[in-house]
Amino acid sequence: MNQWDGLEYDPKHIEHCFFYGDIPPEGEKENYRIFTIRQEDREEIIGILSVYHGYPTFDSVYITFLYIGTELQGKGFGKETEAQLCKEIIKLGFEHIRVNIAIKNWQAIRFWTVAGFNGISGIYGDKVHSEDTFANIELMKSLNMRNIYQEFSESR
């Protein structure tokens, strides 16, 4: 990930998230959840998803982390996870979902925009592009039923 965001790999990051959460400023741990992702027919964990609900607005969910094992990427597990997450948070009454992506991570930008994250709600980081500068883009997806139906129809 260093090539995308300039941050050094921290092997204790997931452990920290599990015990303390990946919480925004003035956030509360009660609004944070971390989930394991498994294939239906297998017992082993194939990925991790963490979300924070109620940030930046009360009707929003923020995906703080989604990872599918390298050998299983590109096989639809991320898409299925994102779709199931949207289905569940719609039931809970949330209207928006957001994700923050390193601008240099083309694979992630492509994944999230194909999943319907079309609104740009922020760009953060360095203002000049170079090999040694880094920035993130925050993408947003509306969860109203009309948009969900339209996306479903277009994917068929």
mmCIF file of C-alpha atoms in Angstrom:
data_model
loop_
_atom_site.group_PDB
_atom_site.id
_atom_site.type_symbol
_atom_site.label_atom_id
_atom_site.label_comp_id
_atom_site.label_asym_id
_atom_site.label_seq_id
_atom_site.Cartn_x
_atom_site.Cartn_y
_atom_site.Cartn_z
ATOM 1 C CA MET A 1 0.000 0.000 0.000
ATOM 2 C CA ASN A 2 2.991 2.269 0.443
ATOM 3 C CA GLN A 3 3.089 3.015 -3.288
ATOM 4 C CA TRP A 4 -0.497 4.335 -3.117
ATOM 5 C CA ASP A 5 -0.597 6.375 0.073
ATOM 6 C CA GLY A 6 2.991 6.752 1.261
ATOM 7 C CA LEU A 7 2.233 5.075 4.596
ATOM 8 C CA GLU A 8 4.388 2.305 5.973
ATOM 9 C CA TYR A 9 2.754 -1.087 6.516
ATOM 10 C CA ASP A 10 1.678 -1.514 10.132
ATOM 11 C CA PRO A 11 1.069 -5.177 10.997
ATOM 12 C CA LYS A 12 -0.777 -4.147 14.170
ATOM 13 C CA HIS A 13 -3.343 -1.987 12.333
ATOM 14 C CA ILE A 14 -6.040 -4.692 12.129
ATOM 15 C CA GLU A 15 -5.455 -5.611 15.770
ATOM 16 C CA HIS A 16 -5.835 -1.932 16.730
ATOM 17 C CA CYS A 17 -9.047 -1.668 14.687
ATOM 18 C CA PHE A 18 -10.433 -4.815 16.304
ATOM 19 C CA PHE A 19 -9.887 -3.600 19.866
ATOM 20 C CA TYR A 20 -10.213 0.182 19.516
ATOM 21 C CA GLY A 21 -11.872 0.773 16.146
ATOM 22 C CA ASP A 22 -10.964 2.957 13.192
ATOM 23 C CA ILE A 23 -12.852 5.942 14.529
ATOM 24 C CA PRO A 24 -13.184 9.452 13.058
ATOM 25 C CA PRO A 25 -12.545 12.578 15.154
ATOM 26 C CA GLU A 26 -15.088 12.763 17.981
ATOM 27 C CA GLY A 27 -16.436 9.364 16.927
ATOM 28 C CA GLU A 28 -17.607 6.587 19.232
ATOM 29 C CA LYS A 29 -16.453 2.971 19.207
ATOM 30 C CA GLU A 30 -20.082 1.812 19.397
ATOM 31 C CA ASN A 31 -20.556 3.037 15.808
ATOM 32 C CA TYR A 32 -17.661 0.949 14.468
ATOM 33 C CA ARG A 33 -17.895 -2.627 13.213
ATOM 34 C CA ILE A 34 -15.344 -5.026 11.782
ATOM 35 C CA PHE A 35 -16.457 -8.143 9.906
ATOM 36 C CA THR A 36 -14.737 -11.175 8.481
ATOM 37 C CA ILE A 37 -15.653 -12.207 4.953
ATOM 38 C CA ARG A 38 -16.051 -15.897 4.191
ATOM 39 C CA GLN A 39 -17.092 -17.922 1.184
ATOM 40 C CA GLU A 40 -20.395 -19.694 1.781
ATOM 41 C CA ASP A 41 -18.908 -23.138 1.199
ATOM 42 C CA ARG A 42 -15.619 -22.634 3.086
ATOM 43 C CA GLU A 43 -14.728 -22.018 6.707
ATOM 44 C CA GLU A 44 -11.642 -19.901 6.096
ATOM 45 C CA ILE A 45 -11.626 -16.122 6.170
ATOM 46 C CA ILE A 46 -11.105 -14.606 2.704
ATOM 47 C CA GLY A 47 -11.297 -10.931 3.649
ATOM 48 C CA ILE A 48 -12.052 -8.185 6.136
ATOM 49 C CA LEU A 49 -14.553 -5.315 6.072
ATOM 50 C CA SER A 50 -14.782 -2.491 8.584
ATOM 51 C CA VAL A 51 -17.387 0.268 8.662
ATOM 52 C CA TYR A 52 -18.321 3.259 10.768
ATOM 53 C CA HIS A 53 -21.951 4.357 10.796
ATOM 54 C CA GLY A 54 -23.075 7.918 11.414
ATOM 55 C CA TYR A 55 -20.101 9.694 9.813
ATOM 56 C CA PRO A 56 -19.810 12.296 8.437
ATOM 57 C CA THR A 57 -23.600 12.603 8.749
ATOM 58 C CA PHE A 58 -26.058 10.575 10.812
ATOM 59 C CA ASP A 59 -27.512 8.967 7.651
ATOM 60 C CA SER A 60 -24.126 7.826 6.280
ATOM 61 C CA VAL A 61 -22.001 4.715 6.572
ATOM 62 C CA TYR A 62 -18.255 4.965 5.971
ATOM 63 C CA ILE A 63 -16.287 1.984 4.701
ATOM 64 C CA THR A 64 -12.984 2.285 6.518
ATOM 65 C CA PHE A 65 -11.404 -0.879 5.119
ATOM 66 C CA LEU A 66 -12.195 -3.631 2.628
ATOM 67 C CA TYR A 67 -9.692 -6.309 1.790
ATOM 68 C CA ILE A 68 -10.118 -9.565 -0.118
ATOM 69 C CA GLY A 69 -7.198 -12.009 -0.144
ATOM 70 C CA THR A 70 -4.887 -11.426 -3.096
ATOM 71 C CA GLU A 71 -5.489 -14.845 -4.669
ATOM 72 C CA LEU A 72 -9.268 -14.244 -4.632
ATOM 73 C CA GLN A 73 -9.324 -10.684 -5.934
ATOM 74 C CA GLY A 74 -11.119 -10.194 -9.236
ATOM 75 C CA LYS A 75 -13.507 -13.114 -8.624
ATOM 76 C CA GLY A 76 -16.522 -11.073 -7.480
ATOM 77 C CA PHE A 77 -16.136 -11.386 -3.703
ATOM 78 C CA GLY A 78 -15.600 -7.647 -3.200
ATOM 79 C CA LYS A 79 -18.604 -6.836 -5.371
ATOM 80 C CA GLU A 80 -20.767 -9.334 -3.483
ATOM 81 C CA THR A 81 -19.569 -7.942 -0.137
ATOM 82 C CA GLU A 82 -20.319 -4.348 -1.151
ATOM 83 C CA ALA A 83 -23.767 -5.293 -2.482
ATOM 84 C CA GLN A 84 -24.660 -7.205 0.693
ATOM 85 C CA LEU A 85 -23.438 -4.331 2.869
ATOM 86 C CA CYS A 86 -25.625 -1.871 0.936
ATOM 87 C CA LYS A 87 -28.620 -4.188 1.269
ATOM 88 C CA GLU A 88 -28.166 -4.417 5.044
ATOM 89 C CA ILE A 89 -27.600 -0.717 5.680
ATOM 90 C CA ILE A 90 -30.624 0.232 3.563
ATOM 91 C CA LYS A 91 -32.692 -1.934 5.937
ATOM 92 C CA LEU A 92 -31.253 0.114 8.812
ATOM 93 C CA GLY A 93 -32.318 3.387 7.172
ATOM 94 C CA PHE A 94 -28.986 4.784 6.004
ATOM 95 C CA GLU A 95 -29.049 6.900 2.837
ATOM 96 C CA HIS A 96 -25.385 7.282 1.841
ATOM 97 C CA ILE A 97 -22.238 5.211 1.889
ATOM 98 C CA ARG A 98 -18.721 6.582 1.480
ATOM 99 C CA VAL A 99 -15.227 5.265 0.951
ATOM 100 C CA ASN A 100 -11.800 6.937 0.927
ATOM 101 C CA ILE A 101 -9.331 5.745 -1.729
ATOM 102 C CA ALA A 102 -5.716 6.564 -2.504
ATOM 103 C CA ILE A 103 -5.729 8.379 -5.853
ATOM 104 C CA LYS A 104 -2.796 6.255 -7.053
ATOM 105 C CA ASN A 105 -4.760 3.043 -6.404
ATOM 106 C CA TRP A 106 -6.347 2.697 -9.856
ATOM 107 C CA GLN A 107 -7.690 -0.787 -9.180
ATOM 108 C CA ALA A 108 -9.647 0.457 -6.145
ATOM 109 C CA ILE A 109 -10.938 3.558 -7.946
ATOM 110 C CA ARG A 110 -12.190 1.352 -10.766
ATOM 111 C CA PHE A 111 -13.791 -1.110 -8.320
ATOM 112 C CA TRP A 112 -15.668 1.554 -6.339
ATOM 113 C CA THR A 113 -16.851 3.590 -9.336
ATOM 114 C CA VAL A 114 -18.177 0.449 -11.051
ATOM 115 C CA ALA A 115 -20.006 -0.280 -7.763
ATOM 116 C CA GLY A 116 -21.813 3.062 -8.113
ATOM 117 C CA PHE A 117 -19.681 5.330 -5.949
ATOM 118 C CA ASN A 118 -19.968 8.242 -8.389
ATOM 119 C CA GLY A 119 -20.131 11.280 -6.117
ATOM 120 C CA ILE A 120 -16.905 12.953 -5.065
ATOM 121 C CA SER A 121 -17.326 14.281 -1.548
ATOM 122 C CA GLY A 122 -13.718 15.304 -0.969
ATOM 123 C CA ILE A 123 -10.113 15.241 -2.121
ATOM 124 C CA TYR A 124 -7.433 15.272 0.559
ATOM 125 C CA GLY A 125 -3.654 15.312 0.650
ATOM 126 C CA ASP A 126 -0.930 16.800 -1.486
ATOM 127 C CA LYS A 127 -2.022 19.312 -4.117
ATOM 128 C CA VAL A 128 0.732 18.534 -6.638
ATOM 129 C CA HIS A 129 1.130 15.116 -8.272
ATOM 130 C CA SER A 130 4.545 13.474 -8.212
ATOM 131 C CA GLU A 131 6.093 10.148 -7.339
ATOM 132 C CA ASP A 132 6.625 11.334 -3.753
ATOM 133 C CA THR A 133 3.244 13.011 -3.143
ATOM 134 C CA PHE A 134 -0.012 11.363 -2.150
ATOM 135 C CA ALA A 135 -3.698 12.197 -2.023
ATOM 136 C CA ASN A 136 -7.010 10.473 -1.394
ATOM 137 C CA ILE A 137 -10.424 10.838 -2.961
ATOM 138 C CA GLU A 138 -13.606 10.283 -0.984
ATOM 139 C CA LEU A 139 -16.378 8.740 -3.074
ATOM 140 C CA MET A 140 -20.043 8.553 -2.140
ATOM 141 C CA LYS A 141 -22.966 6.404 -3.254
ATOM 142 C CA SER A 142 -26.617 7.289 -2.726
ATOM 143 C CA LEU A 143 -28.646 4.414 -1.323
ATOM 144 C CA ASN A 144 -32.122 5.560 -2.259
ATOM 145 C CA MET A 145 -34.120 2.739 -3.802
ATOM 146 C CA ARG A 146 -34.461 4.354 -7.233
ATOM 147 C CA ASN A 147 -30.667 4.439 -7.668
ATOM 148 C CA ILE A 148 -30.288 0.874 -6.395
ATOM 149 C CA TYR A 149 -32.955 -0.391 -8.830
ATOM 150 C CA GLN A 150 -31.328 1.478 -11.725
ATOM 151 C CA GLU A 151 -27.870 0.041 -10.920
ATOM 152 C CA PHE A 152 -29.330 -3.467 -10.629
ATOM 153 C CA SER A 153 -31.131 -3.122 -13.975
ATOM 154 C CA GLU A 154 -27.987 -1.850 -15.716
ATOM 155 C CA SER A 155 -25.886 -4.729 -14.372
ATOM 156 C CA ARG A 156 -28.166 -7.369 -15.915
#
